[in-house]
Coordinates of C-alpha atoms in Angstrom, one line a residue:
M1 CA -7.5 6.9 -38.9
S2 CA -6.8 10.3 -37.5
R3 CA -8.8 12.9 -35.6
T4 CA -7.6 15.6 -38.0
T5 CA -9.4 13.8 -40.8
N6 CA -12.5 12.7 -38.9
L7 CA -14.6 14.8 -41.2
V8 CA -18.3 14.9 -40.6
R9 CA -19.8 13.0 -43.5
P10 CA -22.9 10.7 -43.3
L11 CA -21.8 7.2 -42.2
F12 CA -18.2 7.9 -43.2
V13 CA -15.2 8.8 -41.1
A14 CA -11.5 8.6 -41.8
A15 CA -9.9 6.0 -39.7
G16 CA -6.6 7.1 -38.7
A17 CA -4.2 10.1 -38.5
S18 CA -5.4 11.4 -35.2
A19 CA -4.0 14.6 -33.6
V20 CA -1.5 17.2 -34.8
L21 CA 0.3 19.4 -32.4
A22 CA -1.1 22.8 -33.3
S23 CA 2.2 24.6 -33.0
A24 CA 4.0 22.2 -35.2
L25 CA 3.5 24.0 -38.5
V26 CA 3.0 27.6 -37.5
A27 CA 6.1 27.6 -35.3
G28 CA 8.4 25.0 -36.7
P29 CA 11.3 25.2 -39.2
A30 CA 9.8 25.2 -42.6
V31 CA 10.5 25.8 -46.2
A32 CA 8.6 28.4 -48.2
T33 CA 6.6 27.0 -51.1
P34 CA 4.1 28.5 -53.5
E35 CA 0.8 29.5 -52.0
A36 CA -1.2 27.8 -54.7
V37 CA -3.5 24.9 -53.8
P38 CA -2.8 21.8 -55.8
T39 CA -4.8 21.8 -59.1
P40 CA -8.0 19.7 -58.7
A41 CA -7.7 16.5 -60.6
S42 CA -9.6 16.2 -63.8
V43 CA -12.5 13.9 -63.4
S44 CA -13.0 10.7 -65.3
Q45 CA -14.8 11.2 -68.6
A46 CA -16.2 7.7 -68.1
A47 CA -17.9 8.7 -64.9
T48 CA -21.7 8.8 -64.7
T49 CA -23.2 11.8 -66.3
A50 CA -26.1 13.8 -65.0
D51 CA -28.4 11.9 -67.4
E52 CA -27.1 8.4 -66.5
L53 CA -26.8 6.5 -63.3
T54 CA -24.5 3.5 -62.6
F55 CA -25.2 0.7 -60.2
T56 CA -22.8 -2.0 -59.1
A57 CA -24.4 -5.4 -59.3
A58 CA -23.3 -8.4 -57.1
L59 CA -23.3 -11.4 -59.4
P60 CA -24.4 -14.9 -58.4
Y61 CA -20.9 -16.2 -57.8
D62 CA -19.9 -19.2 -55.8
R63 CA -19.6 -17.7 -52.3
R64 CA -19.3 -21.0 -50.4
G65 CA -16.4 -22.2 -52.6
L66 CA -14.6 -18.9 -52.4
L67 CA -14.7 -18.7 -48.6
R68 CA -13.8 -22.4 -48.2
T69 CA -10.7 -21.9 -50.5
A70 CA -9.7 -18.6 -48.8
R71 CA -9.7 -20.4 -45.4
A72 CA -7.7 -23.3 -46.7
I73 CA -5.1 -21.2 -48.5
S74 CA -4.5 -19.0 -45.4
S75 CA -4.4 -21.7 -42.7
P76 CA -1.0 -23.0 -41.7
G77 CA -0.9 -26.8 -42.0
S78 CA -3.5 -26.9 -44.7
A79 CA -2.8 -28.9 -47.8
S80 CA -3.2 -25.7 -49.9
Y81 CA -1.5 -23.2 -47.6
R82 CA -0.1 -20.3 -49.6
N83 CA -0.9 -22.1 -52.9
F84 CA -2.4 -18.9 -54.3
L85 CA -4.4 -18.5 -57.5
T86 CA -4.2 -16.0 -60.2
L87 CA -7.1 -13.6 -60.7
K88 CA -8.1 -15.4 -63.9
E89 CA -8.1 -18.7 -62.1
A90 CA -10.1 -17.4 -59.2
A91 CA -12.6 -15.7 -61.4
K92 CA -13.1 -18.8 -63.4
R93 CA -13.5 -21.0 -60.4
F94 CA -15.7 -18.8 -58.2
G95 CA -17.0 -16.0 -60.4
A96 CA -20.3 -15.9 -62.3
T97 CA -20.5 -18.6 -64.9
P98 CA -20.7 -17.8 -68.7
A99 CA -24.4 -18.7 -68.6
Q100 CA -25.0 -16.4 -65.7
R101 CA -23.2 -13.6 -67.5
A102 CA -25.2 -14.2 -70.7
A103 CA -28.4 -14.1 -68.7
L104 CA -27.5 -10.7 -67.3
R105 CA -26.5 -9.4 -70.7
E106 CA -29.8 -10.4 -72.2
V107 CA -31.9 -8.7 -69.4
A108 CA -29.7 -5.6 -69.6
S109 CA -30.0 -5.4 -73.3
D110 CA -33.8 -5.6 -73.0
L111 CA -33.7 -2.7 -70.5
G112 CA -31.3 -0.6 -72.6
M113 CA -28.5 -0.9 -70.1
K114 CA -24.7 -1.1 -70.7
V115 CA -22.9 -3.9 -68.8
S116 CA -19.3 -4.2 -67.9
F117 CA -18.0 -7.2 -65.9
S118 CA -15.3 -7.0 -63.3
A119 CA -12.3 -9.3 -63.8
T120 CA -13.0 -10.6 -60.3
G121 CA -16.1 -12.3 -61.6
L122 CA -17.9 -11.0 -58.5
T123 CA -19.6 -7.8 -59.8
A124 CA -20.7 -5.9 -62.9
R125 CA -21.5 -2.3 -63.5
L126 CA -24.9 -1.4 -65.0
T127 CA -25.3 2.0 -66.6
A128 CA -28.6 3.4 -67.9
P129 CA -30.4 6.7 -68.3
V130 CA -32.1 8.0 -65.2
T131 CA -35.5 7.5 -66.8
T132 CA -34.7 3.7 -67.1
W133 CA -33.9 3.4 -63.4
T134 CA -36.9 5.5 -62.5
E135 CA -39.1 3.1 -64.4
I136 CA -37.5 0.1 -62.7
F137 CA -37.6 1.4 -59.2
G138 CA -40.6 3.6 -59.4
R139 CA -40.9 7.4 -59.5
D140 CA -39.7 7.8 -55.9
G141 CA -37.1 5.1 -55.8
I142 CA -34.1 6.9 -57.2
A143 CA -32.5 10.1 -56.1
A144 CA -29.3 12.0 -57.1
E145 CA -27.8 14.4 -54.7
R146 CA -24.9 16.8 -54.8
D147 CA -22.9 17.9 -51.8
P148 CA -19.4 19.5 -51.5
W149 CA -17.7 16.1 -51.9
L150 CA -19.3 14.0 -54.6
V151 CA -22.2 13.3 -56.8
L152 CA -24.2 10.5 -55.2
V153 CA -27.0 8.2 -56.1
Y154 CA -28.9 5.9 -53.8
A155 CA -32.1 4.0 -53.6
D156 CA -35.2 5.0 -51.5
T157 CA -35.5 8.8 -51.0
E158 CA -37.2 8.3 -47.6
T159 CA -34.4 6.5 -45.8
G160 CA -31.3 6.7 -48.1
T161 CA -31.1 2.9 -47.9
Y162 CA -31.6 0.1 -50.4
L163 CA -34.8 -1.0 -52.0
P164 CA -35.2 -4.7 -52.9
T165 CA -33.6 -5.4 -56.3
P166 CA -36.5 -5.1 -58.8
Q167 CA -37.5 -7.6 -61.5
P168 CA -36.3 -8.5 -64.0
L169 CA -32.8 -7.8 -62.6
A170 CA -33.5 -9.8 -59.4
S171 CA -33.5 -12.9 -61.4
V172 CA -29.9 -12.4 -62.7
V173 CA -28.0 -10.5 -59.9
R174 CA -27.7 -10.9 -56.1
M175 CA -28.2 -7.2 -55.3
L176 CA -27.8 -3.7 -56.7
M177 CA -25.5 -1.1 -55.1
P178 CA -25.8 2.6 -55.8
E179 CA -22.6 4.1 -57.1
E180 CA -21.1 7.6 -56.9
S181 CA -20.3 9.3 -60.1
I182 CA -17.6 12.0 -59.7
L183 CA -15.4 12.8 -56.7
Q184 CA -15.0 16.5 -56.5
P185 CA -12.5 18.6 -54.6
P186 CA -14.1 21.1 -52.1
T187 CA -14.3 24.7 -53.1
A188 CA -11.5 25.5 -50.6
R189 CA -9.1 23.2 -48.8
A190 CA -9.9 22.9 -45.2
A191 CA -7.1 20.9 -43.8
A192 CA -5.6 23.7 -41.7
S193 CA -9.0 24.4 -40.0
S194 CA -9.5 20.7 -39.2
R195 CA -6.4 20.7 -36.9
Q196 CA -7.2 20.4 -33.3
V197 CA -5.2 22.0 -30.5
L198 CA -4.1 19.6 -27.8
A199 CA -4.5 20.9 -24.3
S200 CA -3.0 19.3 -21.2
V201 CA -5.5 18.0 -18.7
D202 CA -4.0 16.3 -15.6
D203 CA -0.7 14.7 -16.2
T204 CA 2.4 16.0 -17.9
P205 CA 2.4 14.5 -21.4
P206 CA 5.1 12.0 -22.1
T207 CA 7.9 13.1 -24.4
N208 CA 10.5 11.4 -26.7
L209 CA 13.2 10.1 -24.4
G210 CA 14.8 7.9 -27.0
T211 CA 18.3 8.5 -28.1
P212 CA 19.8 9.2 -30.6
F213 CA 17.1 11.2 -32.4
G214 CA 19.0 10.7 -35.7
P215 CA 18.7 12.8 -38.9
G216 CA 15.9 15.3 -39.0
A217 CA 16.3 17.3 -35.8
E218 CA 17.0 20.5 -37.9
C219 CA 13.5 20.2 -39.4
L220 CA 11.7 20.7 -36.1
F221 CA 11.4 23.6 -33.7
D222 CA 12.5 22.9 -30.1
D223 CA 8.9 23.0 -28.7
V224 CA 7.8 20.3 -31.2
M225 CA 10.8 18.0 -31.1
P226 CA 10.0 16.5 -27.6
Y227 CA 6.7 15.3 -29.0
T228 CA 8.0 13.8 -32.2
Y229 CA 9.7 10.5 -33.0
A230 CA 12.0 10.2 -35.9
P231 CA 11.3 7.3 -38.3
S232 CA 14.6 5.7 -37.5
Q233 CA 13.8 5.7 -33.8
L234 CA 10.5 3.8 -34.2
Q235 CA 12.1 1.4 -36.6
V236 CA 14.4 0.0 -33.8
P237 CA 11.9 -1.6 -31.3
Y238 CA 9.7 -3.2 -33.9
G239 CA 12.6 -4.8 -35.8
T240 CA 12.5 -2.7 -38.9
A241 CA 16.1 -1.5 -38.4
A242 CA 17.2 -5.1 -38.0
L243 CA 15.5 -6.0 -41.3
H244 CA 17.2 -3.0 -43.0
A245 CA 20.5 -4.2 -41.6
Q246 CA 19.9 -7.5 -43.3
G247 CA 19.6 -5.7 -46.6
L248 CA 15.8 -5.7 -46.7
R249 CA 15.2 -2.0 -47.5
G250 CA 12.3 -2.3 -50.0
A251 CA 13.8 -3.8 -53.1
G252 CA 11.2 -6.1 -54.6
T253 CA 8.4 -4.9 -52.3
R254 CA 4.9 -4.6 -53.7
I255 CA 2.6 -2.5 -51.4
V256 CA -0.5 -0.5 -52.1
N257 CA -2.3 2.1 -50.0
I258 CA -6.1 2.2 -50.6
A259 CA -7.5 5.7 -49.9
G260 CA -11.1 6.8 -49.4
G261 CA -11.3 10.1 -51.2
Y262 CA -8.1 11.7 -50.0
A263 CA -4.7 12.2 -51.8
F264 CA -1.0 12.7 -51.0
S265 CA 1.6 15.1 -52.2
R266 CA 4.9 14.2 -53.8
E267 CA 6.3 17.4 -52.3
G268 CA 5.5 16.3 -48.8
M269 CA 7.1 12.8 -49.3
E270 CA 10.3 14.3 -50.6
F271 CA 10.4 17.0 -47.9
A272 CA 10.1 14.3 -45.2
A273 CA 12.7 12.0 -46.9
D274 CA 15.2 14.9 -47.2
C275 CA 14.7 15.7 -43.5
F276 CA 15.1 12.2 -42.2
E277 CA 17.7 11.1 -44.9
Y278 CA 16.0 8.3 -46.8
R279 CA 14.8 7.9 -50.4
A280 CA 11.2 8.6 -51.2
P281 CA 10.1 5.9 -53.7
P282 CA 8.0 6.8 -56.8
V283 CA 4.3 6.5 -56.4
R284 CA 2.0 5.0 -59.0
F285 CA -1.5 6.4 -58.8
T286 CA -4.7 4.6 -59.7
G287 CA -8.0 6.4 -59.5
G288 CA -11.3 4.4 -59.1
P289 CA -14.6 5.2 -60.9
G290 CA -15.2 8.9 -60.8
V291 CA -11.7 9.9 -59.6
G292 CA -9.7 10.0 -62.8
A293 CA -6.0 9.6 -63.6
T294 CA -4.6 12.1 -61.1
P295 CA -5.2 12.5 -57.3
V296 CA -8.2 14.4 -56.1
F297 CA -7.2 16.6 -53.2
T298 CA -9.7 17.1 -50.4
S299 CA -9.6 18.3 -46.8
G300 CA -8.8 14.8 -45.7
D301 CA -5.3 14.7 -47.3
L302 CA -3.4 14.4 -44.0
E303 CA -4.3 10.7 -44.2
G304 CA -2.6 10.3 -47.5
E305 CA 0.5 12.2 -46.3
L306 CA 0.8 10.1 -43.2
D307 CA 0.2 6.8 -45.1
T308 CA 2.7 7.4 -47.9
Q309 CA 5.4 9.0 -45.7
T310 CA 5.2 6.2 -43.1
I311 CA 5.4 3.5 -45.8
A312 CA 8.3 5.3 -47.7
A313 CA 10.5 5.4 -44.6
V314 CA 10.3 1.6 -44.2
V315 CA 10.7 0.7 -47.9
P316 CA 13.1 3.5 -49.3
E317 CA 14.5 1.2 -52.0
A318 CA 11.1 0.1 -53.4
T319 CA 10.7 0.5 -57.1
R320 CA 7.4 2.2 -56.3
I321 CA 4.5 2.5 -53.9
D322 CA 1.0 2.0 -55.3
Y323 CA -1.8 4.4 -54.3
V324 CA -5.4 3.7 -55.1
E325 CA -7.9 6.5 -54.5
V326 CA -11.6 5.7 -54.6
A327 CA -14.5 8.1 -54.1
Q328 CA -16.4 8.1 -50.8
T329 CA -20.0 7.3 -50.6
Y330 CA -22.7 7.5 -47.9
V331 CA -22.2 3.8 -47.5
E332 CA -18.7 2.8 -46.6
Y333 CA -18.9 -0.8 -47.8
L334 CA -19.2 0.3 -51.5
A335 CA -16.0 2.5 -51.3
L336 CA -14.1 -0.3 -49.6
M337 CA -15.3 -2.9 -52.1
T338 CA -14.4 -0.6 -55.0
G339 CA -10.9 -0.1 -53.6
A340 CA -10.4 -3.8 -53.3
E341 CA -11.7 -4.4 -56.8
Q342 CA -9.4 -1.7 -58.3
M343 CA -6.4 -3.2 -56.5
M344 CA -7.1 -6.7 -57.8
T345 CA -8.0 -5.8 -61.4
R346 CA -5.9 -2.8 -62.3
L347 CA -2.5 -3.2 -60.5
S348 CA 0.1 -5.3 -62.3
P349 CA 1.9 -7.0 -60.7
L350 CA -0.5 -7.6 -57.8
P351 CA 0.6 -6.1 -54.5
D352 CA 1.8 -8.4 -51.7
V353 CA 0.4 -6.1 -49.0
A354 CA -2.4 -3.6 -48.9
T355 CA -3.2 -1.0 -46.1
M356 CA -6.3 1.1 -45.5
S357 CA -6.7 4.0 -43.2
F358 CA -10.4 4.8 -43.6
G359 CA -13.5 3.1 -42.3
A360 CA -16.8 3.5 -40.4
C361 CA -18.4 2.5 -37.1
E362 CA -20.1 -0.8 -37.6
R363 CA -23.3 0.4 -35.9
G364 CA -23.6 3.2 -38.5
L365 CA -23.7 0.6 -41.2
I366 CA -26.8 -1.2 -40.2
G367 CA -30.0 -1.1 -42.2
P368 CA -31.9 -2.7 -45.1
G369 CA -29.5 -4.4 -47.5
M370 CA -26.5 -3.6 -45.4
G371 CA -25.8 -7.2 -44.3
A372 CA -25.8 -8.4 -47.9
L373 CA -23.5 -5.6 -48.9
R374 CA -21.1 -6.3 -46.1
A375 CA -21.0 -10.0 -47.2
V376 CA -20.1 -9.0 -50.7
T377 CA -17.4 -6.6 -49.4
D378 CA -16.0 -9.3 -47.1
D379 CA -15.9 -11.6 -50.1
H380 CA -13.7 -9.2 -52.0
F381 CA -11.2 -9.2 -49.1
A382 CA -11.3 -13.0 -49.0
L383 CA -10.6 -13.1 -52.7
A384 CA -7.6 -10.8 -52.1
G385 CA -6.3 -13.5 -49.7
I386 CA -6.8 -16.2 -52.4
L387 CA -4.6 -14.1 -54.7
G388 CA -1.9 -13.8 -52.0
I389 CA -2.5 -10.2 -50.8
T390 CA -2.2 -9.4 -47.1
V391 CA -4.8 -6.7 -46.2
L392 CA -4.4 -4.6 -43.1
A393 CA -6.7 -1.8 -41.9
A394 CA -6.5 0.8 -39.2
A395 CA -8.8 -0.1 -36.3
G396 CA -9.7 3.4 -35.4
D397 CA -9.0 6.2 -32.9
G398 CA -12.2 6.4 -30.8
G399 CA -11.4 3.9 -28.1
S400 CA -13.7 1.1 -27.1
S401 CA -16.8 3.3 -27.5
D402 CA -15.9 4.8 -30.9
C403 CA -19.5 5.3 -32.0
S404 CA -20.5 7.2 -28.9
Q405 CA -17.8 9.8 -29.0
F406 CA -19.8 12.5 -30.8
V407 CA -22.5 12.5 -28.1
P408 CA -21.6 14.6 -25.0
D409 CA -22.3 12.5 -21.9
P410 CA -24.3 9.9 -23.8
P411 CA -27.3 8.3 -22.0
A412 CA -26.5 4.8 -20.6
A413 CA -28.7 3.2 -23.2
T414 CA -26.4 4.5 -26.0
R415 CA -23.1 3.8 -24.4
V416 CA -22.0 0.9 -26.5
N417 CA -18.8 -0.8 -27.3
S418 CA -18.2 -0.4 -31.0
V419 CA -15.5 -1.2 -33.6
Q420 CA -14.8 0.0 -37.1
Y421 CA -15.1 -1.8 -40.4
P422 CA -13.0 -2.9 -42.4
A423 CA -10.7 -3.7 -39.5
S424 CA -13.6 -5.9 -38.2
S425 CA -13.9 -7.9 -41.4
P426 CA -12.9 -11.6 -40.8
W427 CA -10.7 -11.3 -43.8
V428 CA -8.7 -8.2 -42.8
T429 CA -6.0 -7.9 -40.2
G430 CA -7.1 -5.0 -37.9
V431 CA -4.3 -2.8 -36.5
G432 CA -4.8 -1.1 -33.1
G433 CA -2.8 1.5 -31.3
T434 CA -0.2 1.6 -28.5
R435 CA 2.0 4.2 -26.9
I436 CA 5.7 3.2 -26.9
V437 CA 8.4 4.5 -24.6
L438 CA 11.9 4.5 -25.9
G439 CA 15.2 4.8 -24.1
E440 CA 18.9 4.7 -24.9
G441 CA 19.7 3.2 -28.3
N442 CA 15.9 3.7 -29.0
E443 CA 15.2 0.3 -27.4
R444 CA 11.7 -0.3 -26.1
V445 CA 11.5 0.7 -22.4
A446 CA 7.7 0.0 -22.2
E447 CA 4.6 -0.1 -24.4
Y448 CA 1.1 0.6 -23.3
V449 CA -2.4 0.6 -24.7
W450 CA -2.9 3.9 -26.6
N451 CA -5.0 6.2 -24.5
D452 CA -4.2 9.9 -24.5
S453 CA -7.1 10.9 -22.3
P454 CA -4.9 11.8 -19.3
Y455 CA -3.0 14.4 -21.4
E456 CA -5.6 16.1 -23.6
E457 CA -9.2 17.4 -23.4
T458 CA -10.2 15.7 -26.7
A459 CA -9.0 12.2 -26.0
D460 CA -7.9 9.6 -28.5
G461 CA -7.2 5.9 -28.1
G462 CA -7.1 2.7 -30.1
T463 CA -10.4 1.2 -31.0
G464 CA -11.1 -2.3 -30.0
G465 CA -13.8 -4.6 -28.8
P466 CA -16.4 -7.1 -30.1
S467 CA -17.6 -6.9 -33.7
L468 CA -21.1 -7.6 -35.1
A469 CA -19.5 -10.3 -37.2
A470 CA -19.3 -13.9 -36.1
R471 CA -16.0 -15.2 -34.6
P472 CA -13.7 -16.4 -37.4
W473 CA -12.1 -19.8 -37.1
Y474 CA -8.6 -18.5 -36.3
Q475 CA -9.7 -16.6 -33.2
K476 CA -11.1 -19.7 -31.4
P477 CA -7.9 -20.3 -29.5
V478 CA -8.1 -16.8 -27.8
T479 CA -11.8 -16.3 -27.1
A480 CA -14.9 -18.2 -26.2
A481 CA -17.1 -15.4 -27.4
D482 CA -19.1 -15.9 -30.6
R483 CA -18.0 -12.5 -32.0
R484 CA -15.1 -11.4 -34.1
L485 CA -12.8 -9.4 -31.8
V486 CA -10.7 -6.4 -32.8
P487 CA -7.9 -5.6 -33.1
D488 CA -5.5 -8.4 -34.2
I489 CA -2.2 -6.6 -33.7
A490 CA -1.1 -3.1 -32.7
A491 CA 1.7 -0.6 -33.1
H492 CA 2.5 2.9 -31.8
A493 CA -0.2 5.4 -32.5
S494 CA 0.0 8.1 -29.7
I495 CA 0.8 11.8 -30.1
Y496 CA 3.1 11.5 -27.1
A497 CA 5.4 11.3 -29.0
G498 CA 3.9 11.3 -32.5
W499 CA 4.8 10.1 -35.9
P500 CA 6.6 12.8 -38.0
V501 CA 4.7 14.0 -41.1
A502 CA 5.5 16.8 -43.6
L503 CA 2.4 19.0 -43.9
R504 CA 1.6 22.3 -45.5
D505 CA 0.4 25.3 -43.7
Q506 CA 0.0 28.8 -45.1
G507 CA 2.3 28.0 -48.0
L508 CA 5.0 26.4 -45.8
L509 CA 6.1 22.9 -45.4
G510 CA 7.1 21.6 -42.0
I511 CA 7.2 18.5 -39.9
A512 CA 4.4 17.9 -37.4
P513 CA 3.9 15.0 -35.0
V514 CA 0.7 13.1 -35.9
A515 CA -1.1 10.3 -34.0
G516 CA -3.5 7.5 -35.1
T517 CA -3.9 3.9 -36.1
S518 CA -3.5 5.1 -39.7
A519 CA 0.2 5.3 -38.8
A520 CA 0.2 1.9 -37.2
S521 CA -1.4 0.2 -40.2
P522 CA 0.8 1.4 -43.0
F523 CA 3.9 0.9 -40.8
S524 CA 2.9 -2.7 -40.1
A525 CA 2.0 -3.2 -43.7
A526 CA 5.3 -1.9 -45.0
N527 CA 7.2 -4.2 -42.7
L528 CA 5.2 -7.2 -43.9
A529 CA 6.0 -6.1 -47.4
L530 CA 9.7 -6.4 -46.6
I531 CA 9.1 -9.9 -45.4
A532 CA 7.0 -10.8 -48.4
A533 CA 9.7 -9.5 -50.7
A534 CA 12.3 -11.7 -48.9
E535 CA 10.0 -14.7 -49.4
R536 CA 9.6 -13.9 -53.1
K537 CA 13.4 -13.5 -53.5
A538 CA 13.8 -17.0 -52.0
G539 CA 11.4 -18.4 -54.6
R540 CA 8.4 -18.6 -52.3
P541 CA 5.0 -16.9 -52.7
P542 CA 3.9 -13.9 -50.6
L543 CA 2.2 -14.2 -47.2
G544 CA -1.5 -13.8 -48.2
F545 CA -4.1 -13.3 -45.4
I546 CA -1.9 -13.4 -42.4
S547 CA -4.2 -13.4 -39.4
P548 CA -4.5 -17.2 -39.2
L549 CA -0.7 -17.5 -39.1
L550 CA -0.5 -14.8 -36.4
Y551 CA -3.0 -16.6 -34.1
D552 CA -1.4 -19.9 -34.8
L553 CA 2.0 -18.6 -33.7
A554 CA 0.4 -17.0 -30.6
S555 CA -1.0 -20.4 -29.6
K556 CA 2.5 -21.6 -29.0
P557 CA 4.1 -19.9 -26.0
R558 CA 7.6 -19.9 -27.2
N559 CA 6.7 -18.5 -30.6
Y560 CA 4.3 -15.9 -29.0
S561 CA 7.0 -14.5 -26.7
T562 CA 9.4 -14.3 -29.6
A563 CA 7.3 -12.9 -32.4
F564 CA 5.1 -10.5 -30.3
Y565 CA 5.6 -8.0 -27.6
D566 CA 2.7 -8.5 -25.3
I567 CA 1.1 -5.2 -24.1
T568 CA -0.3 -5.8 -20.6
E569 CA -0.9 -2.3 -19.2
G570 CA -3.6 0.2 -19.9
S571 CA -7.1 0.3 -21.4
N572 CA -8.7 2.1 -24.4
Q573 CA -11.8 3.2 -22.5
L574 CA -12.7 6.8 -23.4
Y575 CA -15.6 9.1 -22.6
F576 CA -17.2 6.8 -20.0
E577 CA -16.8 3.3 -18.5
A578 CA -17.9 0.9 -21.2
G579 CA -16.6 -2.4 -19.7
C580 CA -14.0 -2.8 -22.4
C581 CA -11.1 -3.1 -23.1
I582 CA -8.3 -3.6 -20.6
A583 CA -4.9 -5.0 -21.5
T584 CA -4.0 -8.5 -20.1
K585 CA -1.5 -11.2 -20.8
G586 CA -2.0 -12.7 -24.2
Y587 CA -4.8 -11.6 -26.5
D588 CA -7.0 -8.7 -25.4
Q589 CA -9.4 -6.3 -27.1
A590 CA -7.2 -3.3 -26.5
T591 CA -4.1 -4.3 -28.5
G592 CA -5.0 -7.7 -29.8
L593 CA -2.1 -10.2 -29.8
G594 CA 0.3 -7.2 -29.2
A595 CA 3.1 -5.6 -31.2
L596 CA 4.9 -7.6 -33.9
E597 CA 8.6 -8.1 -33.8
F598 CA 9.1 -8.1 -37.5
D599 CA 12.8 -9.3 -37.4
E600 CA 11.7 -12.3 -35.5
L601 CA 8.5 -13.0 -37.4
I602 CA 10.4 -13.3 -40.7
R603 CA 12.1 -16.4 -39.3
M604 CA 8.8 -18.1 -38.4
I605 CA 7.0 -18.0 -41.7
P606 CA 5.9 -21.6 -42.6
R607 CA 6.8 -22.9 -46.0
P608 CA 3.9 -23.2 -48.4
A609 CA 2.3 -26.6 -48.9
R610 CA 3.5 -28.7 -51.7
R611 CA 1.4 -28.5 -54.8

């Protein structure tokens, strides 16, 4: 998640890459490149046309069995711990039965609809002429709108929310979800105009005191370099450098970045790799419905640049990095569900680890039908755990009152603690933000809760706090609250100093420092991918949903002090006093369990249960 990409779209915000020092590109060493904007991707010919609409239908799958199995497979000590299933096995066990599929086909045929079933067994896509949907929902029940971003369809023109699933479909599906048709690039790229200037407020901003800087210094101007960490510097305190020294540099890793309507550039990846002297792995692109076979570039593409470049620096010897781009919708759940579905059904082999840097405030995702839609989305993440996929998500950059940040001096009644989904999903590991201080040898001198409010007028900080979801079983040892708490872990996300990202400005490529939990999430994901690859090389399965293991380790003092760096100073309160969240010993709602020491964690992975 990043402030630069927090574009104003209904119910949708990018989650991670926060601030960019304004002088970084206009004043820094750069390489001239052609002025042309990347050619917009061709859209999928299979996407919904103006005369047809497509809805995703949640099927009557075995939800109870799916969640029970997901919990057992991901819980250390369970008789089925890390005994993962294939997608075919899981779909057969938990998905809609042949009889249920046949019933849907019959109803759809009678209505003149085309049906395509997902290989997950959880959903199907129903496509029919607009006139058919209008007859089913009623004259005012369907609307199609165009905006600069996408073609969108939704139910209920009055509220933009869901109508009850009409008969006869209600007898054969759980619910209907409106689906976008075609993701379109904007008429003009706006990434440069979305940058925000950072202004000093009270204190002198911290700078990069770590030594040595390592390769890449020649790519930055002197006024930018003090506010930029090199990848090799940040790899030392978290144990990445130690994993590299053990020969774990990406060979055999399987990692995917799921993007919500933003792309990446190969040019940026290679520029960053050349500067910092590592290899940029190839990227295999997969476009979801309405996206097509090539990336669609939008004004949010800083997210994609940050994600791919952060991952590449950790796994330079990877055969490839997977990148899945799905279209954004007015309802975040559908985009996230689609991303998870594309990951599980179209990538072969399946990834070991997935990371997401987009999301939305939970309180913006409340309304008719939203609870059921969230449940279906959660179930897709639970299914990913059954398949052995570790799913991480950026927790957000708006502090403990993320949903109040766009209201100047909000009234007391609206000052709420709020977190972002999908980091708040019980089946996703939410990654919060810290500010790390490095010293000689780039060793950690200190690490604090990420909160840049003392140094800039437009403050950023790691999002954390209580979720609207019920407390999952694995968090019982750390809280008596009945809510899911976010985040689970954290890593560096501050702009002081920031993560280095190659960005384009006025036809030039240059390195700029960037902040956000959408650096912390892909960085953590890439390190977990190194560990998963080591497990696979040893003949063992990948890690799967990792949060239960992390909380289990944290419950044992010796393991906790070894595998985690406990952040005990700072808070993520921005804008006003919201009563949350202050760092303490052990778990807290500012940085979760703390920062992972990946070179220690790798030695603590329990063996899978015997089959």
